mmCIF file of C-alpha atoms in Angstrom:
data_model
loop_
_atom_site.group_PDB
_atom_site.id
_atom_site.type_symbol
_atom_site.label_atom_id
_atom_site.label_comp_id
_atom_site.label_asym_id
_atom_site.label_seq_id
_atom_site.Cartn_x
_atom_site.Cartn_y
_atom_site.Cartn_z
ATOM 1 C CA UNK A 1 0.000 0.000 0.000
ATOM 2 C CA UNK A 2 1.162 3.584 -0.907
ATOM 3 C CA UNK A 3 1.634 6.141 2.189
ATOM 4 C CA UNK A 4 -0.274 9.156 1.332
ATOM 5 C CA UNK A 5 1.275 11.908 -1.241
ATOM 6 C CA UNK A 6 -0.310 14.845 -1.298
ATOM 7 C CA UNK A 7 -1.292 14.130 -4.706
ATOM 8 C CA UNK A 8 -2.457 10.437 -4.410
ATOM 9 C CA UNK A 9 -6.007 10.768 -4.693
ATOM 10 C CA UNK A 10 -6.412 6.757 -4.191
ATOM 11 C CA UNK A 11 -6.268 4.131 -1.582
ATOM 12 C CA UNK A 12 -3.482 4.653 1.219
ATOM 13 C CA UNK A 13 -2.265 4.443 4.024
ATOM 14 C CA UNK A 14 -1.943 7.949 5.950
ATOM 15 C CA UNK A 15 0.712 7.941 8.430
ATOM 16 C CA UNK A 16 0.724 9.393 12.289
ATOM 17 C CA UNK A 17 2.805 9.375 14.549
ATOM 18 C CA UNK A 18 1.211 10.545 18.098
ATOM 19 C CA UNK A 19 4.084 11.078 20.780
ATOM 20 C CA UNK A 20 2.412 10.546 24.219
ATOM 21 C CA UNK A 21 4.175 13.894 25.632
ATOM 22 C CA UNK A 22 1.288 15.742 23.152
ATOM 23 C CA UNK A 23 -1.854 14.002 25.051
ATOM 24 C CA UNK A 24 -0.456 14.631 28.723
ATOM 25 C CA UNK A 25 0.000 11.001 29.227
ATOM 26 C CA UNK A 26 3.958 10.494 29.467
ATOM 27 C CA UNK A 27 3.337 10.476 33.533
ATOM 28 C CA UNK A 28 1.110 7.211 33.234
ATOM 29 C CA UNK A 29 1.932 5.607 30.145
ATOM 30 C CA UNK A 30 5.703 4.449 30.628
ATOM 31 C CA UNK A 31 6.560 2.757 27.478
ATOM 32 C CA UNK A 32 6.874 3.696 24.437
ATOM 33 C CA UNK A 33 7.242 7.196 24.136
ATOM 34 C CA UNK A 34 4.471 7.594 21.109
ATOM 35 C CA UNK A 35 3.732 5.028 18.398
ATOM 36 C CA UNK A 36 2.122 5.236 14.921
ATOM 37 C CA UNK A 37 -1.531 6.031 14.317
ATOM 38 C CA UNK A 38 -2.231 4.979 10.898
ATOM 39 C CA UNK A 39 -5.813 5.241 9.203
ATOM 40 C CA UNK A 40 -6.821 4.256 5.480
ATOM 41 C CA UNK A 41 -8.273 7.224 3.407
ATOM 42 C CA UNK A 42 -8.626 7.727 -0.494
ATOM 43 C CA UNK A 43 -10.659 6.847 -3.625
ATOM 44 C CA UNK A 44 -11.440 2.997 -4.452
ATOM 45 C CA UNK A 45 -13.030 3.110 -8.266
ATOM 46 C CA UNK A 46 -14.396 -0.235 -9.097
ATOM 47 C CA UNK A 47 -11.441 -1.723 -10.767
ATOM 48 C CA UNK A 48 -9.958 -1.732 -7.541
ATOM 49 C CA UNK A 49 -12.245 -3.337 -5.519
ATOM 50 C CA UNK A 50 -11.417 -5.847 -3.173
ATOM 51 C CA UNK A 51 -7.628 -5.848 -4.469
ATOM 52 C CA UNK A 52 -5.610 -6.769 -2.453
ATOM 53 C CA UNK A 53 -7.282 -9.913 -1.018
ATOM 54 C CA UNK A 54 -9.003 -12.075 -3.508
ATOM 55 C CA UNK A 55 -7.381 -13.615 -6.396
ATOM 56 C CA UNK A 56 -6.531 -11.209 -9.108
ATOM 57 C CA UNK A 57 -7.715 -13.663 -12.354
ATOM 58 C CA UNK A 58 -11.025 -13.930 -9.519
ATOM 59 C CA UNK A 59 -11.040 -10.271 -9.387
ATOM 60 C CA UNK A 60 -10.811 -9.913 -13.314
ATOM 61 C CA UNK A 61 -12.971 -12.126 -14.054
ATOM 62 C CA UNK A 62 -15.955 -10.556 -11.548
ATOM 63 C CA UNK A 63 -14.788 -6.867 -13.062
ATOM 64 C CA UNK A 64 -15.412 -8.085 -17.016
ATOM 65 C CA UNK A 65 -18.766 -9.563 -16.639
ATOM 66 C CA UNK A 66 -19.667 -6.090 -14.469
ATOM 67 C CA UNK A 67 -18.461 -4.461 -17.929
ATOM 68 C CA UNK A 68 -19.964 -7.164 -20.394
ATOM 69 C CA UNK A 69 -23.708 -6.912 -18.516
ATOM 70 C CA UNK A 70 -23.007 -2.843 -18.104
ATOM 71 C CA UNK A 71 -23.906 -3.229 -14.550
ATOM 72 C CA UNK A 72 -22.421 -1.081 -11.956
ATOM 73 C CA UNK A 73 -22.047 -1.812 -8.194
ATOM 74 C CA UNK A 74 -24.548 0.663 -6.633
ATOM 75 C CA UNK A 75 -22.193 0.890 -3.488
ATOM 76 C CA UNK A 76 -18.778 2.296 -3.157
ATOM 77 C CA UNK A 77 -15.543 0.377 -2.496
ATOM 78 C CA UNK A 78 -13.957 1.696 0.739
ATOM 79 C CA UNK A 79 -10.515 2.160 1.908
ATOM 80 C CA UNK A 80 -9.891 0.119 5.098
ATOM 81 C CA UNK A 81 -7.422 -1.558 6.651
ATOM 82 C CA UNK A 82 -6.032 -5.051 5.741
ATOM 83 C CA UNK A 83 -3.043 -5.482 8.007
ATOM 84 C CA UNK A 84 -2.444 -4.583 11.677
ATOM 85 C CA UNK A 85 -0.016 -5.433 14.246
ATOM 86 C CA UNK A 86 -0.521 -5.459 18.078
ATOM 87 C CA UNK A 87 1.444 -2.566 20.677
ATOM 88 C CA UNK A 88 2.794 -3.315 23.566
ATOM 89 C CA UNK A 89 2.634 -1.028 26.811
ATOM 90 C CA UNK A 90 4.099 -0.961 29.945
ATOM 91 C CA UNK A 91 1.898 1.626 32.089
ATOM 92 C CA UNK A 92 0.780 2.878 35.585
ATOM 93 C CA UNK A 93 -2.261 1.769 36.932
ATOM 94 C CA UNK A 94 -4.551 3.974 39.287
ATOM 95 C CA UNK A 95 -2.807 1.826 42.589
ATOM 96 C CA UNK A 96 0.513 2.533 40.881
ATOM 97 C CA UNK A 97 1.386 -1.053 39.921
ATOM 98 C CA UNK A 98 3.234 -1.548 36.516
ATOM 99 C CA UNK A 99 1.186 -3.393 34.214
ATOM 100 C CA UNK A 100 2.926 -4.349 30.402
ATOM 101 C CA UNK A 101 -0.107 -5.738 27.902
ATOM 102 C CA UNK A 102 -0.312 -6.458 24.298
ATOM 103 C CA UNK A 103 -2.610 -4.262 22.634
ATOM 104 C CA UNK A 104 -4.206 -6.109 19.408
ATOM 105 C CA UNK A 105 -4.638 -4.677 16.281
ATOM 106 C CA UNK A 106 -3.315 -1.599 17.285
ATOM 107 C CA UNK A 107 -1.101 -0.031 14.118
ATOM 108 C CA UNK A 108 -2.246 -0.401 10.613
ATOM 109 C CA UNK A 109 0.147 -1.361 8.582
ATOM 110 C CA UNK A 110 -1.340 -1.859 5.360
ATOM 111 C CA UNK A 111 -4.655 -0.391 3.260
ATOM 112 C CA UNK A 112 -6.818 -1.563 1.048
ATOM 113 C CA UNK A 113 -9.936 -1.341 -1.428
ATOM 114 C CA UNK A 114 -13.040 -3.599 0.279
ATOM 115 C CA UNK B 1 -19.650 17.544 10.596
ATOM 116 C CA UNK B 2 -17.785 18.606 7.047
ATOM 117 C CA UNK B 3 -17.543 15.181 6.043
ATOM 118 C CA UNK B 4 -20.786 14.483 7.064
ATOM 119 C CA UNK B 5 -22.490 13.447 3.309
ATOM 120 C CA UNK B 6 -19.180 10.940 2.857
ATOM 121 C CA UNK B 7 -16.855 8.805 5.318
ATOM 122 C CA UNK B 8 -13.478 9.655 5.191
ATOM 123 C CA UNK B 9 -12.246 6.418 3.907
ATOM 124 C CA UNK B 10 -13.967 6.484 0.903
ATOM 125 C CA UNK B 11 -11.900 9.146 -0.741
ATOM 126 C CA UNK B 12 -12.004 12.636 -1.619
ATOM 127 C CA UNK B 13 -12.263 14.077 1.737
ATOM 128 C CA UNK B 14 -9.044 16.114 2.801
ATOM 129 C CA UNK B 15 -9.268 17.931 5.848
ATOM 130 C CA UNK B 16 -6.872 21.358 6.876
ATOM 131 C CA UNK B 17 -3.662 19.934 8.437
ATOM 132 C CA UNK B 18 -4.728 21.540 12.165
ATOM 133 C CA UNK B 19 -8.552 19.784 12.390
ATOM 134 C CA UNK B 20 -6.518 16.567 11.195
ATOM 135 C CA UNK B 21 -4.272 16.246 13.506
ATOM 136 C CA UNK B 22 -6.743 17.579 16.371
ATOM 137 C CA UNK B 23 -8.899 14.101 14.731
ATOM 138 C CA UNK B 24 -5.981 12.269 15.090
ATOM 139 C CA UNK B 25 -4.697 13.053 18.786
ATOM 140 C CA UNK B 26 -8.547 12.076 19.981
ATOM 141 C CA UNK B 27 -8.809 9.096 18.092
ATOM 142 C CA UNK B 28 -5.328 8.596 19.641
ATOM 143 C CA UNK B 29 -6.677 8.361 23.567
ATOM 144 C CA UNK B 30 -10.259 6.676 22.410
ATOM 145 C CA UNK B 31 -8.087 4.095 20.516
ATOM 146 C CA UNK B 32 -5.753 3.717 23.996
ATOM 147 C CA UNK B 33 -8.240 3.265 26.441
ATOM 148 C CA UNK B 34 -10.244 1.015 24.867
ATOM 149 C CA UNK B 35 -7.482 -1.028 23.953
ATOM 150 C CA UNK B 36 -6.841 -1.103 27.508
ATOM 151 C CA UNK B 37 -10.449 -1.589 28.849
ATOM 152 C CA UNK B 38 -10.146 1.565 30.804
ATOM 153 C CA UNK B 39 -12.846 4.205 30.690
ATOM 154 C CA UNK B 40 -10.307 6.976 31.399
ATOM 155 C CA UNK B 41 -6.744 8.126 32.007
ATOM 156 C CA UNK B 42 -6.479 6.881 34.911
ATOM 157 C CA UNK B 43 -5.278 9.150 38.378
ATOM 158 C CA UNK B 44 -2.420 7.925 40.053
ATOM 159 C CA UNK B 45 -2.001 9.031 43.824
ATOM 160 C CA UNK B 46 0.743 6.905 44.814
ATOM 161 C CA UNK B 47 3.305 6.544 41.815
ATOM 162 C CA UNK B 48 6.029 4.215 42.791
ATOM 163 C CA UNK B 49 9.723 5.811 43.483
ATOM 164 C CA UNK B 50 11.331 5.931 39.925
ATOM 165 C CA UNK B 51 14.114 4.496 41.435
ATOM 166 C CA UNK B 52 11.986 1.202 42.739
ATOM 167 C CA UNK B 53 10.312 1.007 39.225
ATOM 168 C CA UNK B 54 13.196 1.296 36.764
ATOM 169 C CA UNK B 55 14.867 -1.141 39.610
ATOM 170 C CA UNK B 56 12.234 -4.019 39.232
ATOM 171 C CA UNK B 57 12.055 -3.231 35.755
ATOM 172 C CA UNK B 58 15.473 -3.917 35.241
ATOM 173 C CA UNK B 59 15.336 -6.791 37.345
ATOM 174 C CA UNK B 60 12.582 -8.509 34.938
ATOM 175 C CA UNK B 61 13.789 -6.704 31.800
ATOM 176 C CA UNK B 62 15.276 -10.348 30.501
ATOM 177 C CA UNK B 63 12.687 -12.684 30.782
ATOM 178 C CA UNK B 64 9.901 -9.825 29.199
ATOM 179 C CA UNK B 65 12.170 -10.176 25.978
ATOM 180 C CA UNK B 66 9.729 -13.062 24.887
ATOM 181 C CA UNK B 67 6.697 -12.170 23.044
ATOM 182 C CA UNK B 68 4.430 -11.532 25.768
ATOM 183 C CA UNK B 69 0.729 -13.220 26.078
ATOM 184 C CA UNK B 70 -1.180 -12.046 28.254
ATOM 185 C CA UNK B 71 -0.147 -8.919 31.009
ATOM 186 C CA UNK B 72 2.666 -8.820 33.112
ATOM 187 C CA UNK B 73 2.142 -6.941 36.587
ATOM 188 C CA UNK B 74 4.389 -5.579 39.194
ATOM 189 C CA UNK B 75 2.708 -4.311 42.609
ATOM 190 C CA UNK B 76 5.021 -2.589 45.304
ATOM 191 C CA UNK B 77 4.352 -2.833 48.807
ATOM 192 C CA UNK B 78 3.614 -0.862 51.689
ATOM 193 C CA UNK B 79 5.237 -1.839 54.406
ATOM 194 C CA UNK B 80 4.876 -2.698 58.023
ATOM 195 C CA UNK B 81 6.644 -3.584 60.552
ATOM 196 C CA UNK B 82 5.340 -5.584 62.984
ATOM 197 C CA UNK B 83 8.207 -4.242 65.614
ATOM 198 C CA UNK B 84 11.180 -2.859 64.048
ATOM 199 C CA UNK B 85 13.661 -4.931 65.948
ATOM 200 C CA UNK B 86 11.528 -8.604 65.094
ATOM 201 C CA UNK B 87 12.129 -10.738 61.999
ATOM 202 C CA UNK B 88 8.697 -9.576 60.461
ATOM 203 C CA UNK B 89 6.623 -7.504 58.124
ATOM 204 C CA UNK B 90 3.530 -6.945 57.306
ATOM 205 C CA UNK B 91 2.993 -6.278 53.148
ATOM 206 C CA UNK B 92 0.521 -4.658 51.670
ATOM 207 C CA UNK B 93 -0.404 -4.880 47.794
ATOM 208 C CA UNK B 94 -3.019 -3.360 45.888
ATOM 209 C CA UNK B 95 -3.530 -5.319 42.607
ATOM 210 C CA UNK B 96 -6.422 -4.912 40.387
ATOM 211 C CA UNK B 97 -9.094 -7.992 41.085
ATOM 212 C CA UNK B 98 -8.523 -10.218 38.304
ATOM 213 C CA UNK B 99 -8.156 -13.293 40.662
ATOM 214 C CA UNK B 100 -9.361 -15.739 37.632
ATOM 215 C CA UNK B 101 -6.262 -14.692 35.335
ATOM 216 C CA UNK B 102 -3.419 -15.080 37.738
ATOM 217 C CA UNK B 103 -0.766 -17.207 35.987
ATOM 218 C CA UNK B 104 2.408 -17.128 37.752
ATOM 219 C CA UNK B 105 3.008 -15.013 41.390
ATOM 220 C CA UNK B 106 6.304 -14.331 42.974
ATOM 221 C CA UNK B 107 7.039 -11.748 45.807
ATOM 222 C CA UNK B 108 10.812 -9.790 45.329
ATOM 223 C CA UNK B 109 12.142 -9.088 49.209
ATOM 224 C CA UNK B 110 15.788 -7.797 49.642
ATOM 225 C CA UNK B 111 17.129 -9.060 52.486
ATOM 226 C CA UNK B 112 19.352 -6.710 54.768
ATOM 227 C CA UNK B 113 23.479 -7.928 55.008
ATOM 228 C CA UNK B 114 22.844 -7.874 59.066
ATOM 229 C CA UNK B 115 21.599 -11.133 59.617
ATOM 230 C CA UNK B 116 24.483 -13.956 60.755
ATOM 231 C CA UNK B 117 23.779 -17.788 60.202
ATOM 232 C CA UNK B 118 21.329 -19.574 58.251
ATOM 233 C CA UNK B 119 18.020 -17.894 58.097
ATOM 234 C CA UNK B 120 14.753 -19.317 56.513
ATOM 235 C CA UNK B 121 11.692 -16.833 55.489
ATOM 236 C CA UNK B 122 8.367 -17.657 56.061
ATOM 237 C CA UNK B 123 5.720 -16.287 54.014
ATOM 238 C CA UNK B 124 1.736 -16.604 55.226
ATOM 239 C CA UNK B 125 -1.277 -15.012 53.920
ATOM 240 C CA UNK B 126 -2.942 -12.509 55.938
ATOM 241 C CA UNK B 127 -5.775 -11.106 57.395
ATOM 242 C CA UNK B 128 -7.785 -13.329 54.753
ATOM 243 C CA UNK B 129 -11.377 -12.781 55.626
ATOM 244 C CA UNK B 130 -12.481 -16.767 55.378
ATOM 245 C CA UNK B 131 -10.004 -17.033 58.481
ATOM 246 C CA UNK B 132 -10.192 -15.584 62.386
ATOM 247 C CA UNK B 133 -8.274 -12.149 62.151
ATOM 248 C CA UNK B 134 -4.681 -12.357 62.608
ATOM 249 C CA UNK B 135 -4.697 -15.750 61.501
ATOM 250 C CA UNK B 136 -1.950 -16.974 59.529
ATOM 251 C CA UNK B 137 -2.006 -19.293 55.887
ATOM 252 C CA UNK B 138 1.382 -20.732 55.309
ATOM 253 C CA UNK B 139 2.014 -19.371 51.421
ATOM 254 C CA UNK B 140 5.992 -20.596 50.848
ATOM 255 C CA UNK B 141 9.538 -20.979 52.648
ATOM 256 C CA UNK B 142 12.823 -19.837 51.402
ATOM 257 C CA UNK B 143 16.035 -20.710 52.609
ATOM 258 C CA UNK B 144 18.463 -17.368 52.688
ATOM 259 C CA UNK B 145 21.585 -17.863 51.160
ATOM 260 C CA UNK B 146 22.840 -14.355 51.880
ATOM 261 C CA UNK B 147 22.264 -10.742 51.675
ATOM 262 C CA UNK B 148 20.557 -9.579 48.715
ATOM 263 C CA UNK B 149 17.710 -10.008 46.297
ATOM 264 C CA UNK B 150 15.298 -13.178 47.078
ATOM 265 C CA UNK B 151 12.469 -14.458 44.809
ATOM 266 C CA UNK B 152 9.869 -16.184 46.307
ATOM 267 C CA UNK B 153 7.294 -18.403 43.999
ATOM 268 C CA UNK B 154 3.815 -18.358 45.491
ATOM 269 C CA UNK B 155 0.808 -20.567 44.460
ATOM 270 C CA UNK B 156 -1.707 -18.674 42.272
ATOM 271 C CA UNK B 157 -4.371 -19.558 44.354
ATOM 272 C CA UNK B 158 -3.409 -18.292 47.587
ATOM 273 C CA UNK B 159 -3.216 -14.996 46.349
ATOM 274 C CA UNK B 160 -6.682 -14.209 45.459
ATOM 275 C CA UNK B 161 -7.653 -10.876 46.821
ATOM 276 C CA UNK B 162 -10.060 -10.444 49.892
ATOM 277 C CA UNK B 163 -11.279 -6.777 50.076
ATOM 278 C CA UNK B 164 -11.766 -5.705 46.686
ATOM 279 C CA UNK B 165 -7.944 -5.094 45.500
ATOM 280 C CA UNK B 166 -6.183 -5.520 48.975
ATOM 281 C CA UNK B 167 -3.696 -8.308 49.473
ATOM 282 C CA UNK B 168 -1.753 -8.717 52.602
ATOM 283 C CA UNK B 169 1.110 -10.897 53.168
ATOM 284 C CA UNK B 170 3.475 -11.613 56.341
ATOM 285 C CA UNK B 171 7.015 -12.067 56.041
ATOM 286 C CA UNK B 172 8.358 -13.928 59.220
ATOM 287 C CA UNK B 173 11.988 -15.538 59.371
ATOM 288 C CA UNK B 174 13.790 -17.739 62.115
ATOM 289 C CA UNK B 175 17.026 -19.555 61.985
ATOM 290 C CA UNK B 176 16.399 -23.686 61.379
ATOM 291 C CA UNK B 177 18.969 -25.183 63.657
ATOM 292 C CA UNK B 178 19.632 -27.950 61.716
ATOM 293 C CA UNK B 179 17.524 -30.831 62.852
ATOM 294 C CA UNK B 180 14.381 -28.965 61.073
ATOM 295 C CA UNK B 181 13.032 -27.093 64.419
ATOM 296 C CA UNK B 182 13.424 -23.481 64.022
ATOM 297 C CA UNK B 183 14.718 -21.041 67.007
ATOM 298 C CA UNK B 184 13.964 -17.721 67.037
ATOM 299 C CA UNK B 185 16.986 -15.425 65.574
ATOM 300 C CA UNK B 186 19.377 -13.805 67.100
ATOM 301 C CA UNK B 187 17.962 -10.022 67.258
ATOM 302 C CA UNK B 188 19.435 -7.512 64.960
ATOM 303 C CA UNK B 189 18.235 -4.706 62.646
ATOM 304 C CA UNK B 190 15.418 -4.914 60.619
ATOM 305 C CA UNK B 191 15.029 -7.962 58.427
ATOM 306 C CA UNK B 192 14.339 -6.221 55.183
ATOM 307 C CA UNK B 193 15.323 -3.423 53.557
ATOM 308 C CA UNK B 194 12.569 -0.856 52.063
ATOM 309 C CA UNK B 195 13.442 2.159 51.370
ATOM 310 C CA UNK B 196 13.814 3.116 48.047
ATOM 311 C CA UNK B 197 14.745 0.862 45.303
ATOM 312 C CA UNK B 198 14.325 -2.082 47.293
ATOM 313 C CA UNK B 199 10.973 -2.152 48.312
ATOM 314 C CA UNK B 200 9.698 -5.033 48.264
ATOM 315 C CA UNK B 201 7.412 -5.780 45.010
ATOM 316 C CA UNK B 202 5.032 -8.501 43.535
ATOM 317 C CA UNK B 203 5.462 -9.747 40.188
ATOM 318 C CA UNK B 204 2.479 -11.294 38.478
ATOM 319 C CA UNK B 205 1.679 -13.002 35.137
ATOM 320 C CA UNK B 206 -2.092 -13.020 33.998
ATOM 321 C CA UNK B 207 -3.749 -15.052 31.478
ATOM 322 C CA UNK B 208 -5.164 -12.951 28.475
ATOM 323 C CA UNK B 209 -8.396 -11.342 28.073
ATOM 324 C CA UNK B 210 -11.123 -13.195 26.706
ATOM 325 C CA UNK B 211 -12.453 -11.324 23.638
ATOM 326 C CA UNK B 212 -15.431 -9.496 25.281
ATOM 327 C CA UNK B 213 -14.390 -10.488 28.679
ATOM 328 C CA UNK B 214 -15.490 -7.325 29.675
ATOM 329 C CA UNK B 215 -19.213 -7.876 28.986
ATOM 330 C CA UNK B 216 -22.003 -9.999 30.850
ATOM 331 C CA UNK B 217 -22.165 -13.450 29.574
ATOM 332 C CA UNK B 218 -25.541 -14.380 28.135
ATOM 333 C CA UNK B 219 -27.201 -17.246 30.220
#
């Protein structure tokens, strides 16, 4: 998946990264210091939907018979998220004990059309 | 509200760099909390001495380097003695209730350099409400080799909390003569040592949440 260019109008991934210093949370949250808040924004036109994911020869196949019958998918393809990997966190609870988790799904690391 | 007649992900929305990152810092602490199950930041009254926390950090800094399931926890004490001069304390923890999850418990004490001879530490459960007050629950021994840092490996089950998120344990020690009957030690300074970086800490290994733990179960 692309990151974002200015002048990418389609499907990417727009790239974040939120230090923890900017929300006021450095005092509670010990480790890390920020981390990358990805999301998924830009166009999907037809001939792009559900790539990647399905099998491209599938995918062709589905987009010619849209063209042969002239029928057009009333809905729009979005961009979302395909990939994500978990954070991990080593924070202050409200008794003051140290608590390290695994956040799921936490960063986006890849877009793409639905 | 501006994007209101089209969701953001489905192109041609682009919003002034300012509102975007403003978006971005709030989705920021939604996305946090809720990936930590908290409802908010949460206040801390108490934070431990930085010098006890990057200590027991440290100290458990090599095994964390495996991909961790689950949560790690470490809870530091407050401690106290029973009578400064006698070979016992009185710990207090406050870990959150999540008695089903505990994994793996062991209780950090460093032991002061005073003490001569062998010396064994007792460990017993405290105060637990399902016994009279004062009553004691035999939790582990450990022989002391020497001065220093001591792990001690407690069952799971004897730690589950009584009052919602208090834990108290009792640290006693005496000096095994030999033949397996213990004598009381010779007296001396305190037994352990508190201040600081050493207080004495828990560290705990939960099982992971179940997906949706956090909601009722349907009957």
């Amino acid at each position: 998946t692309p990151t974002c260019e200015p002048e990418t109008p389609l499907c990417c991934r727009r790239d974040h990264y939120v230090d923890f210093q900017e929300l006021g949370w450095r005092d509670w949250i010990l480790q890390p210091e920020g981390y990358q808040l990805n999301y998924c924004s830009g166009q999907c036109p037809p001939h792009l939907a559900g790539s990647p994911g399905i099998a491209a020869s599938f995918h062709s196949a589905v987009f010619s018979l849209l063209k042969a019958n002239n029928l057009w998918p009333t809905g729009t393809s979005c961009c979302v998220p395909t990939a994500r990997r978990p954070l991990s966190l080593l924070y202050l609870d409200r008794n003051g004990n140290v608590v390290k988790t695994d956040v799921p799904d936490m960063v986006v690391e890849a877009c793409g059309c639905s | 509200p501006a994007a209101a007649s089209q969701c953001p992900s489905c192109g041609g929305l682009t919003l002034p760099p300012q509102v975007e990152r403003a978006l971005v810092l709030e989705l920021a602490k939604q996305q946090i909390l809720e990936g930590l199950h908290l409802p908010g930041r949460p206040h801390i009254p108490r934070p431990p001495p930085r010098a006890a926390l990057s200590r027991a950090l440290r100290r458990l800094q090599p095994r964390s380097a495996e991909p961790a399931r689950g949560e790690e926890l470490i809870s530091f004490a407050e401690v106290a003695d029973s009578a400064p001069a006698a070979c016992s304390s009185v710990l207090t923890f406050r870990p959150p209730p999540a008695p089903a999850r505990l994994l793996r418990a062991r209780l950090w004490l460093h032991v002061a350099p005073t003490r001569p001879g062998a010396l064994r530490l007792r460990l017993f459960r405290w105060g637990a409400r399902r016994r009279p007050p004062g009553s004691r629950a035999l939790l582990a021994e450990h022989p002391v080799r020497g001065p220093g840092w001591q792990a001690l490996a407690l069952p799971p089950s004897g730690l589950r909390a009584e009052a919602p998120g208090v834990l108290k344990l009792r640290v006693d020690c005496d000096a095994p003569d030999g033949n397996g009957t213990a004598r009381p030690p010779p007296p001396a300074p305190r037994l352990l040592d508190t201040a600081g970086e050493r207080r004495p800490f828990l560290e705990l290994k939960l099982r992971p949440r179940e997906p949706g733990a956090g909601r009722a179960r349907r009957r």
